[in-house]
C-alpha cells in the first residue's frame, strides 16, 4: 500500500511538473511583446516581496543599486544584505549601478564637470562639483561593492538617481564603459507618488493598459513617502495582466537584434 501511494505521489509530481513546463513553453511561444521590469533600491521595505513575486511568476528583472538607508536602519549594500543580493544573482537577475551615494545630478558645471548632490554618505546634502573621474568613481563603487558581496560584476549599465541627467552626465558614464538606462514614460509605475492622489488600482490599470513592446518599467524596492505601498497591491497583478497581453519579460541591457 505504501509503495502504491509513493508511486502515485511520484506520478502526480511528474504530471504537475510536465503540465507546468508545457504551460511555460506555451506562454513563451505566444509571446508577442517584450517588457523590461526594473527596480531601484529605495528603502528595501518590499525587497523580499518583490523577489517572491518574481520567483512565483518565473520572470527575471534588472535591479539598479545604490547604498541607500533601509527601513531596518542599515544600508542596502551592507553585509547584512549580502544574502539577499546573492540569492538574486543565483536566480539569474541582472544588476546595474544607481551611483553609490545616490548622487542626484543638479546641473552642468563650468568646464566639463557636473554639479551633483549625494543623498547618502559623508557629504550627503552637499552640492559637489564632479569631474568625469570622480563621477565615474561613484558609478564604479557599486560595482566594486557588489563584487565583494556576491563575487559577480554588474552589467555595464547605470541609472541616474531620479532619472535626472544631461548629455554631459550620460557621456561621463559612457566614458567609463557604463550605458545609461532610464525608463519609458508608460513604464513609470508611480510607486513614489502620493497614494491619496494616485491609488494603487489606478496605477495598476494605467500601466496594464499603456505599457508597450520594448518599454522599460521603473519601481523601487521600497519608498519612504508613499503611505499605501504599491508593490504588495499591484506588482503581481501587473505581471499577470502583461502576460495575458502576450508580453515576455527580459533583462537589461537590451540585446541587439
GROMACS .gro file of C-alpha atoms in nm:
model
  257
    1UNK     CA    1   0.000   0.000   0.000
    2UNK     CA    2   0.283   0.239   0.097
    3UNK     CA    3   0.466   0.155  -0.228
    4UNK     CA    4   0.148   0.224  -0.425
    5UNK     CA    5   0.098   0.562  -0.251
    6UNK     CA    6   0.463   0.652  -0.306
    7UNK     CA    7   0.435   0.566  -0.677
    8UNK     CA    8   0.114   0.770  -0.702
    9UNK     CA    9   0.285   1.068  -0.538
   10UNK     CA   10   0.577   1.047  -0.781
   11UNK     CA   11   0.343   1.023  -1.081
   12UNK     CA   12   0.140   1.319  -0.955
   13UNK     CA   13   0.456   1.527  -0.911
   14UNK     CA   14   0.575   1.430  -1.259
   15UNK     CA   15   0.238   1.520  -1.411
   16UNK     CA   16   0.240   1.856  -1.233
   17UNK     CA   17   0.594   1.935  -1.349
   18UNK     CA   18   0.513   1.833  -1.706
   19UNK     CA   19   0.198   2.044  -1.708
   20UNK     CA   20   0.386   2.343  -1.570
   21UNK     CA   21   0.665   2.302  -1.826
   22UNK     CA   22   0.411   2.277  -2.108
   23UNK     CA   23   0.236   2.590  -1.982
   24UNK     CA   24   0.567   2.780  -1.969
   25UNK     CA   25   0.655   2.676  -2.324
   26UNK     CA   26   0.308   2.773  -2.443
   27UNK     CA   27   0.344   3.116  -2.284
   28UNK     CA   28   0.688   3.164  -2.440
   29UNK     CA   29   0.555   3.054  -2.778
   30UNK     CA   30   0.265   3.301  -2.764
   31UNK     CA   31   0.491   3.589  -2.666
   32UNK     CA   32   0.419   3.893  -2.886
   33UNK     CA   33   0.599   4.172  -2.699
   34UNK     CA   34   0.885   4.230  -2.454
   35UNK     CA   35   0.893   4.439  -2.139
   36UNK     CA   36   1.186   4.508  -1.905
   37UNK     CA   37   1.100   4.524  -1.534
   38UNK     CA   38   1.349   4.729  -1.332
   39UNK     CA   39   1.374   4.815  -0.963
   40UNK     CA   40   1.584   5.080  -0.789
   41UNK     CA   41   1.693   5.007  -0.432
   42UNK     CA   42   1.494   5.263  -0.232
   43UNK     CA   43   1.444   5.174   0.135
   44UNK     CA   44   1.419   4.796   0.069
   45UNK     CA   45   1.095   4.758   0.268
   46UNK     CA   46   0.934   4.543  -0.006
   47UNK     CA   47   1.256   4.385  -0.134
   48UNK     CA   48   1.167   4.030  -0.029
   49UNK     CA   49   0.811   4.065  -0.152
   50UNK     CA   50   0.938   4.171  -0.495
   51UNK     CA   51   1.176   3.874  -0.504
   52UNK     CA   52   0.897   3.636  -0.405
   53UNK     CA   53   0.665   3.768  -0.677
   54UNK     CA   54   0.934   3.739  -0.945
   55UNK     CA   55   1.007   3.382  -0.838
   56UNK     CA   56   0.640   3.288  -0.828
   57UNK     CA   57   0.585   3.431  -1.175
   58UNK     CA   58   0.912   3.282  -1.310
   59UNK     CA   59   1.045   3.604  -1.455
   60UNK     CA   60   1.373   3.796  -1.435
   61UNK     CA   61   1.420   4.167  -1.365
   62UNK     CA   62   1.701   4.423  -1.355
   63UNK     CA   63   1.799   4.591  -1.027
   64UNK     CA   64   1.978   4.928  -1.002
   65UNK     CA   65   2.171   4.953  -0.676
   66UNK     CA   66   2.278   5.243  -0.455
   67UNK     CA   67   2.387   5.225  -0.092
   68UNK     CA   68   2.059   5.361   0.042
   69UNK     CA   69   1.936   5.368   0.401
   70UNK     CA   70   1.680   5.093   0.456
   71UNK     CA   71   1.376   5.057   0.679
   72UNK     CA   72   1.590   4.827   0.900
   73UNK     CA   73   1.828   5.113   0.980
   74UNK     CA   74   2.119   4.967   0.783
   75UNK     CA   75   2.219   5.031   0.420
   76UNK     CA   76   2.130   4.832   0.111
   77UNK     CA   77   2.490   4.735   0.030
   78UNK     CA   78   2.588   4.646   0.387
   79UNK     CA   79   2.700   4.291   0.463
   80UNK     CA   80   2.356   4.238   0.620
   81UNK     CA   81   2.205   4.246   0.269
   82UNK     CA   82   2.460   4.006   0.121
   83UNK     CA   83   2.231   3.704   0.128
   84UNK     CA   84   1.957   3.898  -0.048
   85UNK     CA   85   2.180   4.001  -0.337
   86UNK     CA   86   2.346   3.659  -0.363
   87UNK     CA   87   2.004   3.495  -0.389
   88UNK     CA   88   1.905   3.731  -0.670
   89UNK     CA   89   2.229   3.652  -0.855
   90UNK     CA   90   2.158   3.279  -0.827
   91UNK     CA   91   1.809   3.337  -0.968
   92UNK     CA   92   1.952   3.495  -1.281
   93UNK     CA   93   1.851   3.860  -1.246
   94UNK     CA   94   2.066   4.146  -1.381
   95UNK     CA   95   2.216   4.439  -1.193
   96UNK     CA   96   2.329   4.795  -1.264
   97UNK     CA   97   2.467   5.092  -1.072
   98UNK     CA   98   2.247   5.367  -0.928
   99UNK     CA   99   2.552   5.571  -0.808
  100UNK     CA  100   2.685   5.458  -0.470
  101UNK     CA  101   2.568   5.751  -0.256
  102UNK     CA  102   2.255   5.804  -0.472
  103UNK     CA  103   2.412   6.115  -0.625
  104UNK     CA  104   2.149   6.345  -0.783
  105UNK     CA  105   2.251   6.547  -1.087
  106UNK     CA  106   2.189   6.921  -1.035
  107UNK     CA  107   2.329   7.093  -1.347
  108UNK     CA  108   2.628   7.101  -1.579
  109UNK     CA  109   2.939   7.268  -1.440
  110UNK     CA  110   3.164   7.533  -1.593
  111UNK     CA  111   3.441   7.331  -1.760
  112UNK     CA  112   3.327   6.981  -1.845
  113UNK     CA  113   3.219   6.896  -1.489
  114UNK     CA  114   2.874   6.848  -1.337
  115UNK     CA  115   2.718   6.961  -1.012
  116UNK     CA  116   2.554   6.679  -0.818
  117UNK     CA  117   2.429   6.616  -0.465
  118UNK     CA  118   2.479   6.287  -0.275
  119UNK     CA  119   2.175   6.174  -0.076
  120UNK     CA  120   2.383   5.948   0.150
  121UNK     CA  121   2.744   5.919   0.267
  122UNK     CA  122   2.979   6.165   0.435
  123UNK     CA  123   2.879   6.454   0.204
  124UNK     CA  124   2.504   6.393   0.199
  125UNK     CA  125   2.305   6.702   0.105
  126UNK     CA  126   2.606   6.899  -0.022
  127UNK     CA  127   2.622   7.006  -0.387
  128UNK     CA  128   2.962   6.900  -0.523
  129UNK     CA  129   3.142   6.966  -0.850
  130UNK     CA  130   3.230   6.630  -1.010
  131UNK     CA  131   3.472   6.578  -1.294
  132UNK     CA  132   3.448   6.270  -1.512
  133UNK     CA  133   3.684   6.062  -1.298
  134UNK     CA  134   3.501   6.145  -0.974
  135UNK     CA  135   3.155   6.073  -1.110
  136UNK     CA  136   3.273   5.751  -1.270
  137UNK     CA  137   3.408   5.652  -0.930
  138UNK     CA  138   3.057   5.689  -0.786
  139UNK     CA  139   2.920   5.457  -1.055
  140UNK     CA  140   3.201   5.203  -1.014
  141UNK     CA  141   3.182   5.196  -0.632
  142UNK     CA  142   2.858   5.000  -0.663
  143UNK     CA  143   3.026   4.753  -0.899
  144UNK     CA  144   3.318   4.707  -0.660
  145UNK     CA  145   3.092   4.658  -0.358
  146UNK     CA  146   2.859   4.419  -0.543
  147UNK     CA  147   3.156   4.202  -0.637
  148UNK     CA  148   3.262   4.187  -0.271
  149UNK     CA  149   2.910   4.082  -0.168
  150UNK     CA  150   2.834   3.835  -0.449
  151UNK     CA  151   3.154   3.756  -0.640
  152UNK     CA  152   2.986   3.890  -0.956
  153UNK     CA  153   3.026   4.206  -1.163
  154UNK     CA  154   2.736   4.433  -1.251
  155UNK     CA  155   2.618   4.455  -1.606
  156UNK     CA  156   2.781   4.768  -1.752
  157UNK     CA  157   2.467   4.978  -1.708
  158UNK     CA  158   2.371   5.258  -1.470
  159UNK     CA  159   2.075   5.479  -1.390
  160UNK     CA  160   2.100   5.836  -1.263
  161UNK     CA  161   1.905   5.889  -0.938
  162UNK     CA  162   1.570   6.049  -1.008
  163UNK     CA  163   1.635   5.995  -1.379
  164UNK     CA  164   1.797   6.341  -1.382
  165UNK     CA  165   2.067   6.367  -1.648
  166UNK     CA  166   2.228   6.583  -1.912
  167UNK     CA  167   2.414   6.476  -2.227
  168UNK     CA  168   2.737   6.556  -2.041
  169UNK     CA  169   2.649   6.330  -1.748
  170UNK     CA  170   2.545   6.044  -1.976
  171UNK     CA  171   2.872   6.083  -2.166
  172UNK     CA  172   3.066   6.064  -1.836
  173UNK     CA  173   2.913   5.724  -1.771
  174UNK     CA  174   2.981   5.617  -2.129
  175UNK     CA  175   3.348   5.716  -2.100
  176UNK     CA  176   3.388   5.474  -1.808
  177UNK     CA  177   3.205   5.199  -2.002
  178UNK     CA  178   2.858   5.222  -1.844
  179UNK     CA  179   2.549   5.266  -2.061
  180UNK     CA  180   2.281   5.487  -1.908
  181UNK     CA  181   1.934   5.327  -1.879
  182UNK     CA  182   1.629   5.535  -1.795
  183UNK     CA  183   1.269   5.420  -1.825
  184UNK     CA  184   0.980   5.460  -2.066
  185UNK     CA  185   0.710   5.720  -1.992
  186UNK     CA  186   0.444   5.447  -1.972
  187UNK     CA  187   0.685   5.237  -1.764
  188UNK     CA  188   0.687   5.483  -1.473
  189UNK     CA  189   0.486   5.271  -1.229
  190UNK     CA  190   0.423   5.554  -0.981
  191UNK     CA  191   0.521   5.381  -0.659
  192UNK     CA  192   0.680   5.705  -0.531
  193UNK     CA  193   0.366   5.916  -0.588
  194UNK     CA  194   0.110   6.002  -0.321
  195UNK     CA  195  -0.126   5.710  -0.262
  196UNK     CA  196  -0.407   5.960  -0.197
  197UNK     CA  197  -0.391   6.113  -0.544
  198UNK     CA  198  -0.258   5.801  -0.722
  199UNK     CA  199  -0.417   5.492  -0.560
  200UNK     CA  200  -0.271   5.153  -0.642
  201UNK     CA  201  -0.563   5.034  -0.854
  202UNK     CA  202  -0.541   5.344  -1.072
  203UNK     CA  203  -0.166   5.296  -1.123
  204UNK     CA  204  -0.218   4.927  -1.196
  205UNK     CA  205  -0.489   4.992  -1.455
  206UNK     CA  206  -0.282   5.261  -1.627
  207UNK     CA  207   0.035   5.050  -1.653
  208UNK     CA  208  -0.155   4.737  -1.756
  209UNK     CA  209  -0.313   4.922  -2.049
  210UNK     CA  210  -0.035   5.156  -2.161
  211UNK     CA  211   0.290   4.957  -2.148
  212UNK     CA  212   0.408   4.876  -2.500
  213UNK     CA  213   0.662   4.646  -2.667
  214UNK     CA  214   1.018   4.735  -2.563
  215UNK     CA  215   0.919   4.952  -2.267
  216UNK     CA  216   1.136   4.970  -1.955
  217UNK     CA  217   0.944   4.997  -1.628
  218UNK     CA  218   1.068   5.151  -1.303
  219UNK     CA  219   0.966   5.096  -0.944
  220UNK     CA  220   1.154   5.071  -0.614
  221UNK     CA  221   1.226   4.807  -0.351
  222UNK     CA  222   1.064   5.043  -0.103
  223UNK     CA  223   0.968   5.412  -0.080
  224UNK     CA  224   0.957   5.625   0.236
  225UNK     CA  225   0.696   5.873   0.119
  226UNK     CA  226   0.410   5.652  -0.003
  227UNK     CA  227   0.153   5.566   0.263
  228UNK     CA  228  -0.001   5.266   0.081
  229UNK     CA  229   0.288   5.065  -0.074
  230UNK     CA  230   0.247   4.989  -0.443
  231UNK     CA  231   0.420   4.655  -0.484
  232UNK     CA  232   0.209   4.443  -0.241
  233UNK     CA  233  -0.111   4.559  -0.410
  234UNK     CA  234  -0.013   4.585  -0.776
  235UNK     CA  235   0.312   4.414  -0.884
  236UNK     CA  236   0.194   4.057  -0.926
  237UNK     CA  237  -0.132   4.155  -1.092
  238UNK     CA  238   0.056   4.381  -1.332
  239UNK     CA  239   0.279   4.091  -1.434
  240UNK     CA  240  -0.025   3.868  -1.485
  241UNK     CA  241  -0.201   4.137  -1.687
  242UNK     CA  242   0.102   4.185  -1.912
  243UNK     CA  243   0.140   3.810  -1.961
  244UNK     CA  244  -0.225   3.799  -2.067
  245UNK     CA  245  -0.147   4.070  -2.323
  246UNK     CA  246   0.127   3.847  -2.468
  247UNK     CA  247   0.433   4.003  -2.303
  248UNK     CA  248   0.759   3.827  -2.222
  249UNK     CA  249   0.995   3.968  -1.960
  250UNK     CA  250   1.364   4.030  -2.034
  251UNK     CA  251   1.667   4.173  -1.856
  252UNK     CA  252   1.885   4.471  -1.945
  253UNK     CA  253   2.087   4.570  -2.134
  254UNK     CA  254   1.866   4.516  -2.437
  255UNK     CA  255   2.009   4.269  -2.684
  256UNK     CA  256   2.077   4.398  -3.034
  257UNK     CA  257   1.859   4.200  -3.279
   0.00000   0.00000   0.00000
